[in-house]
Coordinates of C-alpha atoms in Angstrom, one line a residue:
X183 CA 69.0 -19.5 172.3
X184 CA 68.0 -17.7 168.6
X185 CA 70.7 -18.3 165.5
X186 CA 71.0 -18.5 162.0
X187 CA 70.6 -22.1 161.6
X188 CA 71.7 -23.4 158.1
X189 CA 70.3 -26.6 157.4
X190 CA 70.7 -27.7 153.8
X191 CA 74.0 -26.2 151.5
X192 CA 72.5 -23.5 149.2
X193 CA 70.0 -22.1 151.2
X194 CA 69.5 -18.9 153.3
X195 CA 69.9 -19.4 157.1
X196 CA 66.6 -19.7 159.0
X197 CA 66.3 -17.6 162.4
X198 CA 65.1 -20.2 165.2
X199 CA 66.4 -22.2 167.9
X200 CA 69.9 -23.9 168.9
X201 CA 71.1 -25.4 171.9
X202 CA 73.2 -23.2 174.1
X203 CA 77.1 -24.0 173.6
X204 CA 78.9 -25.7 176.4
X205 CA 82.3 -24.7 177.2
X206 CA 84.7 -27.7 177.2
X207 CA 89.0 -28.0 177.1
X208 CA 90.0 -24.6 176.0
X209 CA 86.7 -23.0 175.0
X210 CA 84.9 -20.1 176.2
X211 CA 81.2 -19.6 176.1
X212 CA 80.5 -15.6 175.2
X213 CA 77.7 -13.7 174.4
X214 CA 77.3 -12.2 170.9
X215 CA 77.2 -8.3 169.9
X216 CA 78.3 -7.7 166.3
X217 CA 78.9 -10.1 163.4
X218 CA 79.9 -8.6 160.2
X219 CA 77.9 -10.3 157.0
X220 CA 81.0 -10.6 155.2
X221 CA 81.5 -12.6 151.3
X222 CA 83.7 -15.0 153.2
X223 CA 80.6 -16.0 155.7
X224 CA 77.9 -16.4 152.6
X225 CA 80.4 -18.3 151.1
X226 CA 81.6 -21.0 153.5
X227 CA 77.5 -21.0 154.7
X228 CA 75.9 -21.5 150.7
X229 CA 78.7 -24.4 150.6
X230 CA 80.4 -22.9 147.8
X231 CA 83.7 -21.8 149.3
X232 CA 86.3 -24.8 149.9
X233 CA 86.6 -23.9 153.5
X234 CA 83.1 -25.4 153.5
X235 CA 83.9 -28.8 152.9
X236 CA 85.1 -29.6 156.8
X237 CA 81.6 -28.0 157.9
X238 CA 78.9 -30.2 159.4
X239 CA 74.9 -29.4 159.2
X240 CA 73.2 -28.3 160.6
X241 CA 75.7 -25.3 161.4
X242 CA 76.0 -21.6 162.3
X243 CA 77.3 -18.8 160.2
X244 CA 79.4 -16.2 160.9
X245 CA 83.2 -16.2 160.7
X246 CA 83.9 -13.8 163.3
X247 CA 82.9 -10.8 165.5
X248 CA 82.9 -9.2 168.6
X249 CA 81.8 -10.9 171.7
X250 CA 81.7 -10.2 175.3
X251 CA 82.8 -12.6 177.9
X252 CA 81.3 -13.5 181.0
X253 CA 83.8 -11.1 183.1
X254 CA 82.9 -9.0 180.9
X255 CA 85.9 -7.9 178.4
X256 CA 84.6 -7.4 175.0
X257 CA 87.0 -9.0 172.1
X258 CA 87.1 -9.6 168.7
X259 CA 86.9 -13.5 168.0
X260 CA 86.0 -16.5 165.6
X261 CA 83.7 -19.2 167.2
X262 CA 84.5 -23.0 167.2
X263 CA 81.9 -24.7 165.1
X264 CA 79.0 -25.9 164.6
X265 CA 78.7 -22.1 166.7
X266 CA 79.2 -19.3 164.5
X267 CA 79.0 -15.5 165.4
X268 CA 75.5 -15.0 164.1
X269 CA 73.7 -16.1 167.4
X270 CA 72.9 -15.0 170.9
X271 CA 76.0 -16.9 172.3
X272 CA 78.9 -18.5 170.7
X273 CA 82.0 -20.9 171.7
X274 CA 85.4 -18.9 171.3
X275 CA 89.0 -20.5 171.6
X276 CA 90.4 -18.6 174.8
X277 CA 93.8 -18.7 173.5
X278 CA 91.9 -17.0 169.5
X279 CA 90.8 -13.5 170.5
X280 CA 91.8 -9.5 170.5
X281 CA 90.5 -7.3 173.1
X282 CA 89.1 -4.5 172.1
X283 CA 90.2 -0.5 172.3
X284 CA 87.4 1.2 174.0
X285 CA 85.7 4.1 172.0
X286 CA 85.0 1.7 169.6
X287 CA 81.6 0.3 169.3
X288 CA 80.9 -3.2 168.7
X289 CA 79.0 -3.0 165.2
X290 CA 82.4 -1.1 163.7
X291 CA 84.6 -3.1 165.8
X292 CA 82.7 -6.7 164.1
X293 CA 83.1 -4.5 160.7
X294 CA 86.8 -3.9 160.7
X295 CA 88.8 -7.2 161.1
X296 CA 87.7 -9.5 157.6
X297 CA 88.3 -6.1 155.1
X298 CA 91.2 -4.7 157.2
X299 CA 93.2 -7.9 157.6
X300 CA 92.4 -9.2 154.2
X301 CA 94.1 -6.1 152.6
X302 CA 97.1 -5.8 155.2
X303 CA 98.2 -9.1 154.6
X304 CA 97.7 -8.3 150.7
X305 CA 99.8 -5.2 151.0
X306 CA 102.0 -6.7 153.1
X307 CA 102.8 -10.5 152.9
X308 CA 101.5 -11.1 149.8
X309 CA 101.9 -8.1 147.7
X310 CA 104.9 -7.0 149.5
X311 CA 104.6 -3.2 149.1
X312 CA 107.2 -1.0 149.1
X313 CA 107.5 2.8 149.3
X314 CA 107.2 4.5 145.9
X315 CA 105.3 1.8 144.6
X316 CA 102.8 2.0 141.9
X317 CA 99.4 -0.2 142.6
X318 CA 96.1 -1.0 140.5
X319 CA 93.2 -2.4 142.6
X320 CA 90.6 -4.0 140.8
X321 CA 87.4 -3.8 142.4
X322 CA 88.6 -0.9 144.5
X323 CA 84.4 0.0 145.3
X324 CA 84.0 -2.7 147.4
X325 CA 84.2 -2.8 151.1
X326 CA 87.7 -4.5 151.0
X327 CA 88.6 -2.9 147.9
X328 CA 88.4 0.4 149.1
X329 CA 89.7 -0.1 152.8
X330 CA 92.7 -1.6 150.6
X331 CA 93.4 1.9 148.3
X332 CA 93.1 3.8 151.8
X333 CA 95.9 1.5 153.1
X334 CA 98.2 1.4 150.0
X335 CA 98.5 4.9 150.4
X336 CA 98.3 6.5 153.5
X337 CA 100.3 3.2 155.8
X338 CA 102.5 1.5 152.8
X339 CA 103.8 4.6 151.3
X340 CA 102.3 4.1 147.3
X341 CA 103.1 6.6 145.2
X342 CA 100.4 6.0 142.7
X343 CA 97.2 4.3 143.5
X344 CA 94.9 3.3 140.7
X345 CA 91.3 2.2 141.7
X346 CA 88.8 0.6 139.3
X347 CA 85.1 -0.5 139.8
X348 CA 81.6 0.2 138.5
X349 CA 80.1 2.3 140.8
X350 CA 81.4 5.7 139.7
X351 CA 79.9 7.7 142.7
X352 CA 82.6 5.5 144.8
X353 CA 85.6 6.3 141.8
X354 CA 84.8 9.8 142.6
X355 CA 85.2 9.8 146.2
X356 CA 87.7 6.8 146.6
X357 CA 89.9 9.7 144.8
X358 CA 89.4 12.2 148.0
X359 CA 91.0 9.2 150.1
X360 CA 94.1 8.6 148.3
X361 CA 93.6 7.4 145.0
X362 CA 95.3 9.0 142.2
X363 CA 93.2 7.8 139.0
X364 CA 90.4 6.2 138.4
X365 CA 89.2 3.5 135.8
X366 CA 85.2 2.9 135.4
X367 CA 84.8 -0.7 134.7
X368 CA 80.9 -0.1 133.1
X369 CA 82.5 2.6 130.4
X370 CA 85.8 2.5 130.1
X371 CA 88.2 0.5 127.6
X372 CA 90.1 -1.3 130.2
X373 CA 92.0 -2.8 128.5
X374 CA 93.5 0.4 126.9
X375 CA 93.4 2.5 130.0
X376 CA 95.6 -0.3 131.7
X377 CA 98.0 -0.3 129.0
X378 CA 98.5 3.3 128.7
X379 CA 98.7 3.5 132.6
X380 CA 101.2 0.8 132.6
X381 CA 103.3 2.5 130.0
X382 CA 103.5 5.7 131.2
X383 CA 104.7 4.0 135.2
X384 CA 105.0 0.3 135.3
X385 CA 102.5 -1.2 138.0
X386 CA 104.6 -2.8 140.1
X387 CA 101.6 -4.5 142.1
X388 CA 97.8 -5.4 140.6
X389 CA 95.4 -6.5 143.6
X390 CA 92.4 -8.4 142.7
X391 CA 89.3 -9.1 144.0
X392 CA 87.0 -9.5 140.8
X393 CA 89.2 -12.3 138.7
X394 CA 86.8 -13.4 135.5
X395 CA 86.9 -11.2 132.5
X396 CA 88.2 -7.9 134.3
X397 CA 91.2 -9.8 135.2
X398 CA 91.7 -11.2 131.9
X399 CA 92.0 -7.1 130.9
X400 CA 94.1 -6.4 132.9
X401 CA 96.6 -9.4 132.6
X402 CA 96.2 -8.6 128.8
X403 CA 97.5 -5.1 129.1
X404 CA 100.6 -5.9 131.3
X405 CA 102.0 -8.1 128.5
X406 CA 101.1 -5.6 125.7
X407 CA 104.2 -3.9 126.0
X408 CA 107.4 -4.6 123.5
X409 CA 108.3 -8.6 123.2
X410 CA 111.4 -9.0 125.6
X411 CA 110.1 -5.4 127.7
X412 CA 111.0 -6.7 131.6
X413 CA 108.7 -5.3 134.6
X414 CA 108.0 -7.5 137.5
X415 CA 104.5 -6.7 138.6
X416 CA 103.2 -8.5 141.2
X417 CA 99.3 -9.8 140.6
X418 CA 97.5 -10.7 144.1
X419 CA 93.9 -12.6 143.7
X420 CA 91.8 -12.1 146.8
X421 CA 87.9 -12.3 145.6
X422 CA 85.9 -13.3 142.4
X423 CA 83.1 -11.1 142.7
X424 CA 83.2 -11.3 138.5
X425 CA 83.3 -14.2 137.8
X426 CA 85.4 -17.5 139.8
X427 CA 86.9 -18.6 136.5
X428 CA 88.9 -17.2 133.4
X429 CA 91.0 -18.4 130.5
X430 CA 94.8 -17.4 130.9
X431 CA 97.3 -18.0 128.1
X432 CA 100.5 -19.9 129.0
X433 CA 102.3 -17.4 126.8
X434 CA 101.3 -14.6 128.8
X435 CA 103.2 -15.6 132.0
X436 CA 106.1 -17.5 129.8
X437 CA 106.5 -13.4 127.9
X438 CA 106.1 -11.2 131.1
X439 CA 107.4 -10.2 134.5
X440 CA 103.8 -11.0 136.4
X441 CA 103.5 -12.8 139.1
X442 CA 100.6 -14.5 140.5
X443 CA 99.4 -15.5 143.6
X444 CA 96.6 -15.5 146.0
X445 CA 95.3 -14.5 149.8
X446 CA 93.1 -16.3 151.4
X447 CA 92.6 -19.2 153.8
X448 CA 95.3 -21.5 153.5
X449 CA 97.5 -19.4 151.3
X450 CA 98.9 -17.3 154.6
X451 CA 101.0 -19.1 157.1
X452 CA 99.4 -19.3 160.4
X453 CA 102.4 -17.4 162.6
X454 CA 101.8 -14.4 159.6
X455 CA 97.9 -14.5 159.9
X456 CA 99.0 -14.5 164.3
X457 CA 101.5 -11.9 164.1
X458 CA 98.7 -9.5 161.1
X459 CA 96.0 -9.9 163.6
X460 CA 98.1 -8.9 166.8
X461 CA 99.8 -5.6 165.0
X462 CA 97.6 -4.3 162.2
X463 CA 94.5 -5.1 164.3
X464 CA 94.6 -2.2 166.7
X465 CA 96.2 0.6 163.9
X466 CA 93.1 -0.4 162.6
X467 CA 90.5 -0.3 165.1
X468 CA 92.3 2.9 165.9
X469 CA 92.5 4.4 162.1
X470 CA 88.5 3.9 161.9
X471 CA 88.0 5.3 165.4
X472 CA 89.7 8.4 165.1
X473 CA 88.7 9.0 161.3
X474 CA 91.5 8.2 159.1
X475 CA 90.5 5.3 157.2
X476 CA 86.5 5.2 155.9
X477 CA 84.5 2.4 156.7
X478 CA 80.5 2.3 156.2
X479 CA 78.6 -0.1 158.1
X480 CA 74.7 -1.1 158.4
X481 CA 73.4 -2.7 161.4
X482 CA 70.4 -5.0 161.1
X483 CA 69.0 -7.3 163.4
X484 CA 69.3 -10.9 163.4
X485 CA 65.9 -11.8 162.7
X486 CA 65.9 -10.2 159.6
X487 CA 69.1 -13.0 158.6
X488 CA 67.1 -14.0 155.7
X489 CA 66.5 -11.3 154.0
X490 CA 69.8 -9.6 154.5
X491 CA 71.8 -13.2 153.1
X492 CA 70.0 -12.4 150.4
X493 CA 69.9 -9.2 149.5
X494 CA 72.3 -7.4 147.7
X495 CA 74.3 -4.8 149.8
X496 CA 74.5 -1.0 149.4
X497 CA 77.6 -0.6 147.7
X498 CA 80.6 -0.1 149.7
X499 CA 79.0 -0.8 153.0
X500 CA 79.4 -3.9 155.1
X501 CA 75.9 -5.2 156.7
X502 CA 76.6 -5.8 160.4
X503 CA 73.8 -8.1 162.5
X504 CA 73.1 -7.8 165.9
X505 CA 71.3 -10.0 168.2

C-alpha cells in the first residue's frame, strides 16, 4: 500500500510503499479516508515532541482520523504503530474508536476531534470553567485557538472572552463568533492591554497555546496589580507555537493567585480523555455539521505529503489529506 513513510527524525515523510498491516489480538485492519495534519502529528513525526521517544523507524504519521471498516461503518480512530492514519490502510484498536454521525463527511469529521477535544478538556478538566467566567486565550487565531473562544462562550457560559493573535483579519471575525475584545499581538502593548483588561474584570482563566515571550506578557500583567491584591486565575499551557521556552520569575507565582498547568498527553487521566471523547465528541461533530461552531478545513492528497509537512498553513485552517 502507499504511506507517509518517515525514515530518519527531522525529515519530511516520503510518499512510497509499506507493507499492508495484519490484524492480530484486538486489532482491526481499516481503510483510510481523512487524516487531519495536525501540530501534534508534525511533532511526534520531526521527533521533537516527547511522545516521540517510544516511536520506532521507520514509522507512519498521523495521530488520528476517520477510517472505514471492512463492514463498512465509518469511525473516528487512532492507529496502533508503526501504522499511522496517513496511509491507504491502518491498524485500529477495536475497543479505541467513535462511530460517526452521518451528514458528516470524512475530511471534517478527520478535522474535528484534535482542536475540539484539546480545547474541551481545557475548558473543562483543566481550566475548569464556570458560568460567568472571564477568559483570555492566547493564540485565539489558530485552528485550536479559535474552536476554543467559540466553546468558552457559546457551551461553557463565559461572560467575557478575550482573543489575542497576529492575524487581525481572524481578531476581526473571531469577534462575530463570540469574542468580546480583541488584543493584536503584532501592534499592540500586550502587556498593557492585559493589565488594564485584568483590572477593569479579573481573568479568572488564561489559555495558552503560544508560551515563549507572549506568555511572559501576559504572566507579567496578572501580577502587576497592588502587592497583597488576591485573584486566582487559572493559566492552562496547551501549545508553544512562540516559542517552547521562557524565563519565569519565582516571585511571580510566590506574589499572585495564578495557577499553572498544562493539557496534553499525559497530563489528562485516561477515564477523562475516555469519558471527553465519548460526550463532547458528537456535540461536536454535531455543532460543525449544523453550523454553530466554525471550522475551516483543506483537503489535499497524500502524495503531495511533502510539500504539505512543510508548508506553512493558511491561517486558521486545518490541512486534511486524503488517500
Amino acid at each position: 500500500m502507499k504511506a507517509a513513510v518517515i525514515d530518519r527524525w527531522g525529515h519530511p515523510p516520503r510518499y512510497t510503499d509499506f507493507p499492508d498491516p495484519e490484524p492480530g489480538d484486538g486489532t482491526l485492519t481499516a481503510t483510510v479516508e481523512a487524516s487531519a495534519l495536525t501540530n501534534l502529528t508534525k511533532g511526534i513525526g520531526n521527533g521533537t515532541h516527547y511522545a516521540s521517544r517510544e516511536l520506532g523507524l521507520p514509522m507512519i504519521p498521523g495521530v488520528d482520523g476517520v477510517a472505514r471498516l471492512d463492514d463498512g461503518r465509518r469511525v473516528y480512530t487512532g492507529a496502533v504503530p508503526p501504522y499511522g492514519m496517513l496511509a491507504e490502510r491502518t491498524l485500529l484498536n477495536a475497543r479505541d474508536m467513535v462511530e460517526l454521525p452521518d451528514g458528516i463527511d470524512a475530511v471534517t469529521a478527520a478535522a474535528v476531534p484534535n482542536p475540539g477535544i484539546s480545547s474541551w478538556l481545557a475548558l473543562e478538566h483543566a481550566a475548569a470553567l464556570r458560568p460567568g467566567e472571564h477568559v483570555l486565550i492566547l493564540g485565539a487565531t489558530g485552528v485550536t485557538g479559535s474552536l476554543a473562544a467559540q466553546l468558552a462562550a457559546s457551551v461553557f457560559g463565559a461572560a467575557r472572552v478575550v482573543v489575542a493573535g497576529r492575524d487581525t483579519t481572524r481578531l476581526a471575525w473571531l469577534r462575530t463568533v463570540g469574542a468580546d475584545d480583541v488584543i493584536d499581538l503584532r501592534n499592540d502593548d500586550v502587556r498593557a492591554r492585559v493589565r488594564a483588561l485584568h483590572a477593569e474584570q479579573p481573568f479568572d482563566v488564561v489559555l495558552d497555546y503560544l508560551w515563549g515571550d507572549p506568555a511572559a506578557q501576559v504572566l507579567a500583567a496578572l501580577a502587576d496589580g497592588p502587592t497583597g491584591s488576591y485573584h486566582r486565575t487559572r493559566f492552562v499551557q496547551v501549545g508553544a507555537m512562540a516559542d517552547p521556552t521562557m524565563p519565569l520569575p519565582a516571585a511571580l507565582l510566590r506574589s499572585t493567585g495564578i495557577q499553572l498547568r498544562g493539557v496534553g498527553i499525559g497530563s489528562v487521566p485516561p477515564a477523562v480523555l475516555a469519558s471527553a471523547r465519548a460526550e463532547a465528541l458528537p456535540r461536536l461533530f454535531d455543532m460543525v455539521g449544523n453550523g454553530s461552531l466554525e471550522l475551516r478545513t483543506a483537503a489535499r492528497p497524500l502524495a503531495d505529503i511533502a510539500d504539505a509537512w512543510t508548508t506553512t498553513d493558511p491561517s486558521g485552517t486545518r490541512v486534511v489529506l486524503t488517500p
